[in-house]
Short mmCIF file of C-alpha atoms in Angstrom, two decimals:
data_model
loop_
_atom_site.label_atom_id
_atom_site.label_comp_id
_atom_site.label_asym_id
_atom_site.label_seq_id
_atom_site.Cartn_x
_atom_site.Cartn_y
_atom_site.Cartn_z
CA UNK A 21 0.32 0.17 -0.12
CA UNK A 22 2.52 2.47 0.72
CA UNK A 23 4.21 1.70 -2.36
CA UNK A 24 1.34 2.45 -4.22
CA UNK A 25 1.14 5.59 -2.91
CA UNK A 26 3.99 6.93 -3.62
CA UNK A 27 3.61 5.50 -7.16
CA UNK A 28 0.84 7.78 -7.24
CA UNK A 29 2.32 10.44 -5.71
CA UNK A 30 4.66 10.56 -8.11
CA UNK A 31 2.65 9.80 -11.21
CA UNK A 32 0.93 13.28 -9.91
CA UNK A 33 4.01 15.41 -10.00
CA UNK A 34 5.40 13.95 -12.83
CA UNK A 35 3.01 14.83 -15.67
CA UNK A 36 4.41 18.21 -16.27
CA UNK A 37 8.04 18.51 -18.19
CA UNK A 38 11.03 20.88 -16.04
CA UNK A 39 10.59 24.26 -17.75
CA UNK A 40 13.12 27.02 -17.54
CA UNK A 41 13.41 30.60 -18.23
CA UNK A 42 15.92 32.36 -20.74
CA UNK A 43 18.20 32.82 -17.44
CA UNK A 44 18.27 29.18 -16.86
CA UNK A 45 16.45 29.27 -13.82
CA UNK A 46 13.70 26.52 -13.06
CA UNK A 47 10.39 28.20 -13.58
CA UNK A 48 8.41 28.90 -10.41
CA UNK A 49 5.99 26.25 -11.11
CA UNK A 50 8.60 23.34 -11.07
CA UNK A 51 9.61 24.67 -7.70
CA UNK A 52 6.38 24.93 -5.94
CA UNK A 53 5.56 21.31 -7.60
CA UNK A 54 8.38 19.76 -6.50
CA UNK A 55 7.94 21.65 -2.98
CA UNK A 56 4.38 19.61 -2.69
CA UNK A 57 5.78 16.63 -3.86
CA UNK A 58 8.53 16.93 -0.97
CA UNK A 59 5.54 18.00 1.53
CA UNK A 60 3.01 14.88 0.33
CA UNK A 61 5.83 12.58 0.76
CA UNK A 62 6.48 13.60 4.59
CA UNK A 63 3.17 13.16 5.45
CA UNK A 64 2.47 10.16 3.74
CA UNK A 65 5.49 8.90 5.55
CA UNK A 66 3.78 9.94 8.81
CA UNK A 67 0.77 7.91 8.23
CA UNK A 68 2.97 5.34 7.23
CA UNK A 69 5.06 5.22 10.49
CA UNK A 70 1.78 5.66 12.11
CA UNK A 71 0.43 2.48 10.84
CA UNK A 72 3.66 0.35 11.38
CA UNK A 73 4.00 1.76 15.10
CA UNK A 74 0.13 0.55 15.17
CA UNK A 75 0.81 -3.04 14.09
CA UNK A 76 3.71 -3.52 16.18
CA UNK A 77 1.41 -2.80 19.17
CA UNK A 78 -1.21 -5.33 17.87
CA UNK A 79 1.99 -7.70 17.44
CA UNK A 80 3.30 -7.16 21.08
CA UNK A 81 -0.59 -7.44 22.85
CA UNK A 82 -1.02 -10.60 20.86
CA UNK A 83 2.47 -12.32 22.12
CA UNK A 84 1.77 -11.26 26.02
CA UNK A 85 -1.95 -12.48 25.80
CA UNK A 86 -0.75 -15.76 24.54
CA UNK A 87 1.78 -15.73 27.23
CA UNK A 88 -0.48 -14.83 29.83
CA UNK A 89 -3.25 -18.10 29.23
CA UNK A 90 -3.38 -21.20 28.08
CA UNK A 91 -3.45 -22.39 24.67
CA UNK A 92 -6.92 -23.04 24.23
CA UNK A 93 -8.01 -19.85 25.88
CA UNK A 94 -5.56 -18.18 23.83
CA UNK A 95 -7.77 -18.83 20.64
CA UNK A 96 -10.82 -17.23 22.39
CA UNK A 97 -9.35 -14.41 24.41
CA UNK A 98 -6.46 -13.28 21.78
CA UNK A 99 -7.94 -12.89 18.70
CA UNK A 100 -9.06 -9.78 19.05
CA UNK A 101 -5.30 -8.57 18.76
CA UNK A 102 -5.13 -10.08 15.37
CA UNK A 103 -7.88 -7.23 14.24
CA UNK A 104 -4.59 -5.01 12.23
CA UNK A 105 -7.17 -3.95 9.70
CA UNK A 106 -7.61 -0.65 12.27
CA UNK A 107 -4.80 0.78 11.75
CA UNK A 108 -5.12 1.73 8.25
CA UNK A 109 -5.38 4.89 9.04
CA UNK A 110 -5.51 6.28 5.22
CA UNK A 111 -8.25 3.96 4.48
CA UNK A 112 -10.04 5.12 7.81
CA UNK A 113 -9.62 8.16 6.81
CA UNK A 114 -10.57 7.65 3.57
CA UNK A 115 -9.82 11.31 2.23
CA UNK A 116 -6.43 11.49 -0.32
CA UNK A 117 -6.64 15.57 -0.20
CA UNK A 118 -5.24 14.94 3.90
CA UNK A 119 -1.86 15.20 2.29
CA UNK A 120 -2.22 17.52 -0.26
CA UNK A 121 -0.07 20.59 0.62
CA UNK A 122 -1.91 23.16 -1.79
CA UNK A 123 -4.87 23.86 0.32
CA UNK A 124 -2.31 24.85 2.99
CA UNK A 125 0.21 26.71 1.10
CA UNK A 126 -0.83 30.17 -0.71
CA UNK A 127 -0.14 30.08 -4.07
CA UNK A 128 2.38 32.43 -5.92
CA UNK A 129 5.44 31.64 -3.71
CA UNK A 130 7.23 30.23 -6.45
CA UNK A 131 7.82 33.48 -7.86
CA UNK A 132 9.61 34.46 -4.69
CA UNK A 133 12.10 32.02 -4.66
CA UNK A 134 12.52 31.79 -8.59
CA UNK A 135 13.41 35.70 -8.00
CA UNK A 136 15.95 35.09 -4.71
CA UNK A 137 17.81 32.28 -7.02
CA UNK A 138 18.28 35.04 -9.45
CA UNK A 139 19.28 37.28 -7.26
CA UNK A 140 21.44 35.12 -6.05
CA UNK A 141 22.66 33.92 -9.11
CA UNK A 142 23.63 37.47 -10.13
CA UNK A 143 25.27 38.29 -6.96
CA UNK A 144 27.60 35.44 -7.72
CA UNK A 145 28.10 37.10 -11.01
CA UNK A 146 28.66 40.61 -9.61
CA UNK A 147 31.37 38.83 -7.42
CA UNK A 148 33.45 36.74 -9.74
CA UNK A 149 33.57 39.52 -12.45
CA UNK A 150 34.25 42.73 -9.81
CA UNK A 151 36.67 44.85 -10.94
CA UNK A 152 38.92 47.30 -8.18
CA UNK A 153 40.56 50.40 -8.82
CA UNK A 154 43.46 51.22 -6.90
CA UNK A 155 46.82 53.36 -7.45
CA UNK A 156 49.94 52.55 -5.93
CA UNK A 157 51.83 56.12 -4.30
CA UNK A 158 55.46 55.37 -4.77
CA UNK A 159 57.10 57.44 -1.81
CA UNK A 160 60.11 59.65 -2.81
CA UNK A 161 63.34 58.20 -2.27
CA UNK A 162 66.12 59.74 -0.63
CA UNK A 163 69.60 59.05 -0.98
CA UNK A 164 72.18 57.81 1.19
CA UNK A 165 69.07 57.76 3.49
CA UNK A 166 70.15 56.44 6.95
CA UNK A 167 67.24 55.53 9.96
CA UNK A 168 67.64 55.28 13.31
CA UNK A 169 67.98 52.02 13.35
CA UNK A 170 70.95 51.58 10.55
CA UNK A 171 72.68 54.17 12.70
CA UNK A 172 72.57 52.17 16.07
CA UNK A 173 73.61 49.02 13.54
CA UNK A 174 76.36 50.71 12.31
CA UNK A 175 77.69 52.21 15.98
CA UNK A 176 77.12 48.73 17.13
CA UNK A 177 79.28 47.20 14.28
CA UNK A 178 82.05 49.75 14.72
CA UNK A 179 82.30 49.44 18.57
CA UNK A 180 82.70 45.44 17.96
CA UNK A 181 85.70 45.90 15.27
CA UNK A 182 87.37 48.57 17.69
CA UNK A 183 86.63 45.39 20.81
CA UNK A 184 87.86 42.87 18.58
CA UNK A 185 91.36 44.85 18.08
CA UNK A 186 91.50 46.19 21.50
CA UNK A 187 91.09 42.32 22.93
CA UNK A 188 93.51 41.49 20.51
CA UNK A 189 96.60 44.01 21.72
CA UNK A 190 95.16 42.91 25.12
CA UNK A 191 96.24 39.28 24.27
CA UNK A 192 99.23 40.46 22.74
CA UNK A 193 99.97 42.47 25.79
CA UNK A 194 99.63 39.20 28.16
CA UNK A 195 101.81 37.44 26.54
CA UNK A 196 104.41 39.54 26.36
CA UNK A 197 103.92 40.02 30.32
CA UNK A 198 104.04 36.28 30.74
CA UNK A 199 107.59 36.58 29.56
CA UNK A 200 108.09 39.27 31.79
CA UNK A 201 110.12 37.32 34.06
CA UNK A 202 112.71 36.64 31.41
CA UNK A 203 114.00 40.53 31.57
CA UNK A 204 114.41 40.09 35.71
CA UNK A 205 116.55 36.83 35.00
CA UNK A 206 118.42 38.62 32.32
CA UNK A 207 118.85 41.95 34.52
CA UNK A 208 120.07 40.10 37.50
CA UNK A 209 122.17 38.41 35.55
CA UNK A 210 124.00 41.52 34.33
CA UNK A 211 123.92 42.98 37.77
CA UNK A 212 125.48 40.16 39.24
CA UNK A 213 128.17 40.21 36.32
CA UNK A 214 128.91 43.59 36.53
CA UNK A 215 129.38 43.20 40.24
CA UNK A 216 132.09 40.80 40.23
CA UNK A 217 133.95 42.57 37.16
CA UNK A 218 133.16 46.18 37.73
CA UNK A 219 134.41 47.30 40.60
CA UNK A 220 132.73 50.63 40.36
CA UNK A 221 129.90 48.85 39.40
CA UNK A 222 127.36 50.47 41.63
CA UNK A 223 129.45 51.63 43.78
CA UNK A 224 128.47 54.42 45.87
CA UNK A 225 127.33 52.78 49.68
CA UNK A 226 127.86 53.96 52.71
CA UNK A 227 128.27 50.54 54.85
CA UNK A 228 129.33 49.19 58.03
CA UNK A 229 132.41 48.42 56.74
CA UNK A 230 132.94 52.13 55.00
CA UNK A 231 132.32 53.69 58.50
CA UNK A 232 134.72 50.98 60.37
CA UNK A 233 137.49 52.15 58.24
CA UNK A 234 136.60 55.70 59.09
CA UNK A 235 136.26 55.41 62.70
CA UNK A 236 139.92 53.33 62.38
CA UNK A 237 141.45 56.42 60.97
CA UNK A 238 139.72 58.78 63.03
CA UNK A 239 141.27 56.85 66.19
CA UNK A 240 144.48 57.11 64.52
CA UNK A 241 144.24 60.91 63.98
CA UNK A 242 144.17 60.70 59.99
CA UNK A 243 141.93 62.13 57.64
CA UNK A 244 138.63 60.86 57.56
CA UNK A 245 135.82 60.98 55.17
CA UNK A 246 132.83 61.27 57.59
CA UNK A 247 130.91 63.42 57.60
CA UNK A 248 130.48 63.48 53.81
CA UNK A 249 130.83 67.27 52.15
CA UNK A 250 127.43 68.48 50.71
CA UNK A 251 128.89 68.02 47.11
CA UNK A 252 129.51 64.21 48.08
CA UNK A 253 126.28 63.82 50.17
CA UNK A 254 124.69 63.78 46.28
CA UNK A 255 126.47 60.54 45.14
CA UNK A 256 126.23 58.27 47.96
CA UNK A 257 123.78 56.27 49.52
CA UNK A 258 123.70 55.29 52.94
CA UNK A 259 121.60 51.84 53.25
CA UNK A 260 120.98 52.26 57.31
CA UNK A 261 118.86 55.60 56.23
CA UNK A 262 115.25 54.94 55.08
CA UNK A 263 115.51 58.40 53.48
CA UNK A 264 116.04 58.41 49.39
CA UNK A 265 118.88 60.37 47.90
CA UNK A 266 118.80 62.99 45.64
CA UNK A 267 119.25 60.22 42.80
CA UNK A 268 117.19 57.62 44.09
CA UNK A 269 114.25 60.23 44.44
CA UNK A 270 115.22 61.71 41.06
CA UNK A 271 114.18 58.28 39.19
CA UNK A 272 111.27 57.82 41.51
CA UNK A 273 109.63 60.68 41.15
CA UNK A 274 110.17 60.52 37.35
CA UNK A 275 108.42 57.02 37.25
CA UNK A 276 105.50 58.69 40.11
CA UNK A 277 105.03 61.45 37.48
CA UNK A 278 104.77 59.02 34.52
CA UNK A 279 102.36 56.94 36.51
CA UNK A 280 99.93 60.24 37.97
CA UNK A 281 99.66 60.45 34.24
CA UNK A 282 98.43 57.56 33.32
CA UNK A 283 96.07 58.08 36.44
CA UNK A 284 95.14 61.08 35.12
CA UNK A 285 94.28 59.75 31.60
CA UNK A 286 92.25 56.82 33.07
CA UNK A 287 90.46 59.30 35.68
CA UNK A 288 89.46 61.42 32.48
CA UNK A 289 88.01 58.85 30.71
CA UNK A 290 86.36 57.08 33.84
CA UNK A 291 84.83 61.56 33.77
CA UNK A 292 83.76 61.00 30.27
CA UNK A 293 82.16 57.95 31.10
CA UNK A 294 80.44 59.50 34.04
CA UNK A 295 78.88 62.18 31.78
CA UNK A 296 77.93 59.86 29.33
CA UNK A 297 75.89 57.95 31.62
CA UNK A 298 74.63 61.13 33.75
CA UNK A 299 73.56 62.73 29.68
CA UNK A 300 71.72 59.21 28.75
CA UNK A 301 70.35 59.07 32.05
CA UNK A 302 68.86 62.31 32.01
CA UNK A 303 67.38 61.77 28.26
CA UNK A 304 65.91 58.63 29.52
CA UNK A 305 64.34 60.30 32.75
CA UNK A 306 63.06 63.36 30.93
CA UNK A 307 62.00 61.81 27.72
CA UNK A 308 59.58 59.20 28.83
CA UNK A 309 55.92 59.71 26.68
CA UNK A 310 53.24 57.96 27.45
CA UNK A 311 49.78 57.77 25.54
CA UNK A 312 46.92 56.49 26.34
CA UNK A 313 43.90 55.74 24.52
CA UNK A 314 40.26 55.00 25.32
CA UNK A 315 37.28 54.61 23.96
CA UNK A 316 34.37 52.45 22.24
CA UNK A 317 34.19 51.66 18.63
CA UNK A 318 30.50 50.32 17.24
CA UNK A 319 30.50 49.39 13.31
CA UNK A 320 26.82 48.49 12.53
CA UNK A 321 25.51 47.92 9.08
CA UNK A 322 21.98 48.46 8.39
CA UNK A 323 20.25 46.93 5.43
CA UNK A 324 16.93 48.13 4.81
CA UNK A 325 14.24 46.00 2.96
CA UNK A 326 11.79 43.17 4.06
CA UNK A 327 12.09 41.21 0.59
CA UNK A 328 14.26 37.97 0.35
CA UNK A 329 17.25 39.49 -0.65
CA UNK A 330 17.70 41.91 1.90
CA UNK A 331 17.22 39.28 4.26
CA UNK A 332 19.99 37.35 2.64
CA UNK A 333 22.42 39.76 2.47
CA UNK A 334 21.22 41.31 5.90
CA UNK A 335 22.09 37.24 7.44
CA UNK A 336 25.53 37.75 5.20
CA UNK A 337 26.73 40.96 6.30
CA UNK A 338 25.63 41.09 9.91
CA UNK A 339 28.31 39.41 10.75
CA UNK A 340 30.64 42.74 10.26
CA UNK A 341 28.89 44.27 13.11
CA UNK A 342 30.98 44.61 16.12
CA UNK A 343 31.68 46.52 18.95
CA UNK A 344 34.73 47.12 20.55
CA UNK A 345 36.24 48.89 23.99
CA UNK A 346 39.52 50.39 23.20
CA UNK A 347 41.93 51.16 26.26
CA UNK A 348 45.55 51.35 25.29
CA UNK A 349 48.66 52.73 26.76
CA UNK A 350 51.53 53.41 24.47
CA UNK A 351 55.01 54.45 25.62
CA UNK A 352 58.42 54.79 24.24
CA UNK A 353 60.41 53.23 26.53
CA UNK A 354 61.58 50.35 25.35
CA UNK A 355 63.38 53.05 22.61
CA UNK A 356 64.37 55.15 25.16
CA UNK A 357 68.57 54.24 26.32
CA UNK A 358 68.90 52.29 29.53
CA UNK A 359 72.76 53.44 30.39
CA UNK A 360 74.80 51.54 33.41
CA UNK A 361 77.28 53.43 35.60
CA UNK A 362 80.73 52.23 36.16
CA UNK A 363 80.45 49.95 39.27
CA UNK A 364 82.36 51.25 42.73
CA UNK A 365 83.80 47.84 42.77
CA UNK A 366 85.60 48.59 39.25
CA UNK A 367 86.48 51.75 40.39
CA UNK A 368 88.23 50.58 43.41
CA UNK A 369 90.35 48.03 41.76
CA UNK A 370 91.24 50.47 39.38
CA UNK A 371 92.51 52.98 42.13
CA UNK A 372 93.91 49.80 44.22
CA UNK A 373 96.07 49.08 41.32
CA UNK A 374 97.62 52.45 40.82
CA UNK A 375 98.36 52.70 44.55
CA UNK A 376 100.08 49.15 44.25
CA UNK A 377 101.76 50.79 41.19
CA UNK A 378 103.08 54.03 43.44
CA UNK A 379 103.93 51.45 46.05
CA UNK A 380 106.01 49.26 44.00
CA UNK A 381 107.88 52.71 42.45
CA UNK A 382 108.88 53.69 45.97
CA UNK A 383 109.80 50.23 46.87
CA UNK A 384 111.86 50.42 43.26
CA UNK A 385 114.14 53.17 45.39
CA UNK A 386 115.28 50.47 47.75
CA UNK A 387 115.29 47.72 45.52
CA UNK A 388 119.31 48.20 44.30
CA UNK A 389 119.93 48.36 48.19
CA UNK A 390 118.73 45.19 48.19
CA UNK A 391 120.36 43.96 45.24
CA UNK A 392 123.74 44.83 46.53
CA UNK A 393 123.03 43.72 49.83
CA UNK A 394 122.52 40.11 48.43
CA UNK A 395 125.47 40.01 46.20
CA UNK A 396 127.72 41.16 49.22
CA UNK A 397 126.22 38.27 51.41
CA UNK A 398 127.30 36.07 49.00
CA UNK A 399 130.73 37.59 48.01
CA UNK A 400 131.58 39.22 51.77
CA UNK A 401 135.60 39.50 50.69
CA UNK A 402 134.89 41.19 47.19
CA UNK A 403 132.76 43.21 48.90
CA UNK A 404 135.70 44.67 51.51
CA UNK A 405 137.66 45.36 48.50
CA UNK A 406 134.95 47.49 46.52
CA UNK A 407 134.32 49.39 49.79
CA UNK A 408 137.87 49.42 50.62
CA UNK A 409 138.19 51.25 46.60
CA UNK A 410 135.36 53.23 47.03
CA UNK A 411 136.85 55.06 50.54
CA UNK A 412 140.44 55.67 49.13
CA UNK A 413 139.03 56.81 45.70
CA UNK A 414 137.25 59.18 47.60
CA UNK A 415 139.76 60.33 49.67
CA UNK A 416 141.68 60.96 46.87
CA UNK A 417 139.06 63.10 45.05
CA UNK A 418 138.37 65.19 48.29
CA UNK A 419 142.06 65.89 48.53
CA UNK A 420 142.52 66.64 45.04
CA UNK A 421 139.09 69.26 45.19
CA UNK A 422 140.42 70.72 48.79
CA UNK A 423 144.05 71.43 47.00
CA UNK A 424 142.14 72.78 43.85
CA UNK A 425 139.78 74.92 45.98
CA UNK A 426 142.84 76.09 48.33
CA UNK A 427 145.14 76.99 45.30
CA UNK A 428 142.59 79.16 43.96
CA UNK A 429 142.04 81.08 46.90
CA UNK A 430 146.05 81.51 47.66
CA UNK A 431 146.62 82.63 43.67
CA UNK A 432 143.97 85.17 44.76
CA UNK A 433 145.61 86.37 48.20
CA UNK A 434 148.85 86.95 46.08
CA UNK A 435 147.30 88.73 43.24
CA UNK A 436 145.70 90.70 46.02
CA UNK A 437 142.52 90.27 43.95
CA UNK A 438 140.89 88.92 47.09
CA UNK A 439 138.27 91.60 48.77
CA UNK A 440 135.38 91.55 51.21
CA UNK A 441 132.18 90.73 50.35
CA UNK A 442 130.64 94.19 50.13
CA UNK A 443 126.90 93.29 49.77
CA UNK A 444 124.79 96.42 51.72
CA UNK A 445 121.97 94.02 52.42
CA UNK A 446 124.78 91.40 54.15
CA UNK A 447 126.04 94.36 55.90
CA UNK A 448 123.12 95.61 57.06
CA UNK A 449 121.56 92.31 58.41
CA UNK A 450 125.01 91.80 60.51
CA UNK A 451 124.63 95.01 61.80
CA UNK A 452 121.21 95.26 62.75
CA UNK A 453 120.66 91.22 63.61
CA UNK A 454 117.27 92.01 66.07
CA UNK A 455 115.82 94.59 62.98
CA UNK A 456 116.57 92.70 59.76
CA UNK A 457 117.34 89.32 60.97
CA UNK A 458 114.26 88.10 58.62
CA UNK A 459 116.76 88.68 55.47
CA UNK A 460 118.47 85.42 56.45
CA UNK A 461 115.75 83.76 54.22
CA UNK A 462 117.13 85.31 51.05
CA UNK A 463 120.55 84.31 49.93
CA UNK A 464 121.50 87.66 48.86
CA UNK A 465 121.99 88.27 52.50
CA UNK A 466 123.94 85.04 53.91
CA UNK A 467 127.60 84.57 53.79
CA UNK A 468 129.87 82.14 52.10
CA UNK A 469 132.70 80.28 53.12
CA UNK A 470 136.40 81.63 51.57
CA UNK A 471 137.37 77.72 50.43
CA UNK A 472 134.48 76.13 48.98
CA UNK A 473 131.99 79.26 48.72
CA UNK A 474 128.88 77.32 49.79
CA UNK A 475 126.22 80.05 51.95
CA UNK A 476 125.67 79.27 55.41
CA UNK A 477 122.47 78.07 56.15
CA UNK A 478 120.04 79.09 59.26
CA UNK A 479 120.98 76.38 61.18
CA UNK A 480 124.53 77.62 60.82
CA UNK A 481 123.59 81.18 61.96
CA UNK A 482 121.82 79.96 64.92
CA UNK A 483 124.75 77.28 65.90
CA UNK A 484 127.39 79.64 65.37
CA UNK A 485 130.24 77.28 66.72
CA UNK A 486 129.46 75.59 62.92
CA UNK A 487 131.10 78.98 61.79
CA UNK A 488 134.94 80.29 61.97
CA UNK A 489 135.42 83.92 61.71
CA UNK A 490 139.21 84.85 61.42
CA UNK A 491 139.71 87.62 63.87
CA UNK A 492 142.66 89.22 61.95
CA UNK A 493 140.89 89.33 57.87
CA UNK A 494 137.25 88.43 59.10
CA UNK A 495 136.71 85.90 56.61
CA UNK A 496 134.71 83.07 57.19
CA UNK A 497 135.18 79.34 56.88
CA UNK A 498 132.99 76.50 57.15
CA UNK A 499 133.69 74.08 60.25
CA UNK A 500 134.88 71.33 57.36
CA UNK A 501 136.80 73.61 55.21
CA UNK A 502 138.59 75.21 58.67
CA UNK A 503 139.30 71.46 59.77
CA UNK A 504 140.70 70.96 56.44
CA UNK A 505 142.61 73.77 56.64
CA UNK A 506 144.43 72.38 60.00
CA UNK A 507 142.12 75.37 61.80
CA UNK A 508 144.52 77.90 60.19
CA UNK A 509 143.47 81.21 58.38
CA UNK A 510 145.20 80.56 54.41
CA UNK A 511 144.89 84.99 54.05
CA UNK A 512 146.63 85.20 57.17
CA UNK A 513 148.97 82.47 56.88
CA UNK A 514 149.29 80.82 53.82
CA UNK A 515 151.19 77.37 53.52
CA UNK A 516 151.34 75.06 51.06
CA UNK A 517 148.37 72.01 51.76
CA UNK A 518 149.94 68.66 52.61
CA UNK A 519 150.58 66.26 50.30
CA UNK A 520 151.62 63.14 53.02
CA UNK A 521 147.82 62.24 53.65
CA UNK A 522 148.13 58.88 54.06
CA UNK A 523 145.76 56.11 51.79
CA UNK A 524 143.94 53.40 53.40
CA UNK A 525 145.30 49.94 52.80
CA UNK A 526 142.58 47.76 54.80
CA UNK A 527 145.67 45.94 56.58
CA UNK A 528 144.09 45.38 59.72
CA UNK A 529 141.26 43.84 58.32
CA UNK A 530 143.68 41.26 56.88
CA UNK A 531 142.50 42.84 53.36
CA UNK A 532 144.51 43.55 50.24
CA UNK A 533 144.28 46.94 49.10
CA UNK A 534 142.51 47.50 45.51
#
């Protein structure tokens, strides 16, 4: 029966051929018929499903009835469950127009659907052949234009290139410094060789043996060297004294000045670095800018119209509607410089190293004394020969120098060219010591020794015993020259200098004279 109804429906709507208009679109009659047929099929399927469910219920009830009663009674009691004819609802209703949709749907709706298909086709056709007109604006290209990013990259590349060069130089210096101990060994060997072969090499120290020789000569009433003359003090070094001599001090001060200049250069670089840091930090603190933007962005597309096309377009473009809240904060903090200052620990290391260098330079003044001391400890006999040579050579030089000065004064006495100092400032100081005694601070108001020509010192003026004034001729002699002249005024009693000064041979110490 169901198949018969399906065939009847197909025959009902297959009598007409499918007709299309000039645009190739199915006509509205065919659209309506296809829709009616689908609706009628659905209606018939409802009747068919109801009939099937009814038959199933009757069959289930019949089975339960037979299980509940005996087989004899089941024939009499359960036979009504076999009356499935009541399930033929279509036959019961008996009207084929119940599933006819034409009575429920108004006619003419096919025209609107046909027009909708036509509009859809035209829309796709328009989208397929859409033409977009655009114009590309070419910006003016500026030659040799460098952006901030290009400049930063160029600076970093240049900095890295310089850094690689500095690293190479530092590596080379480290390799040379690693070989510095070779120079130390060579210098020590050179000092050792010169100490043994050259008796004048580094031989200017007033050692204990030197003082012992001088004390022995003083005991025997011979001419001594100690205390040294003013002119001799610049050439001799007393290892027992912490004070550096003029020669050692000159060398030490020269090295200290070099280190100070280097330290000044490093300090200048540190100050320039600090200046750069302060400048960049000032830019960072005062150039920070923040922009706060808030608001609501709404986009609503309204499609006016009540037809099918308007509804379709409205359903397409409704997704373009949006409502957005804007709450953004923009800042240039990432573009600002982030400088870092030199750490205090690095500054401490730099200046501690310079302090160590200053200490090493000052200690260098005592290093030669230690080298002589070590050599003297290993070669005591050779050291005594060196000291004996130094003493005798200095004694000869002093005698020769004194003879020269004495001869010069005697020549002036014989030629009557020796005259008293006519300095008016000196005469005023000597005549009015209480009023003009302060003139002693000026060299023009100082007296000088007749023999050596040294000016009197403030200590000699206070302690008048260190100066000797001849009561006859009123000439001034320093205590050293007065003793060398055998306490005799060479102006009043001219005589030849003694040439019988003996030379110490060191025999009392079982040493051979050099």
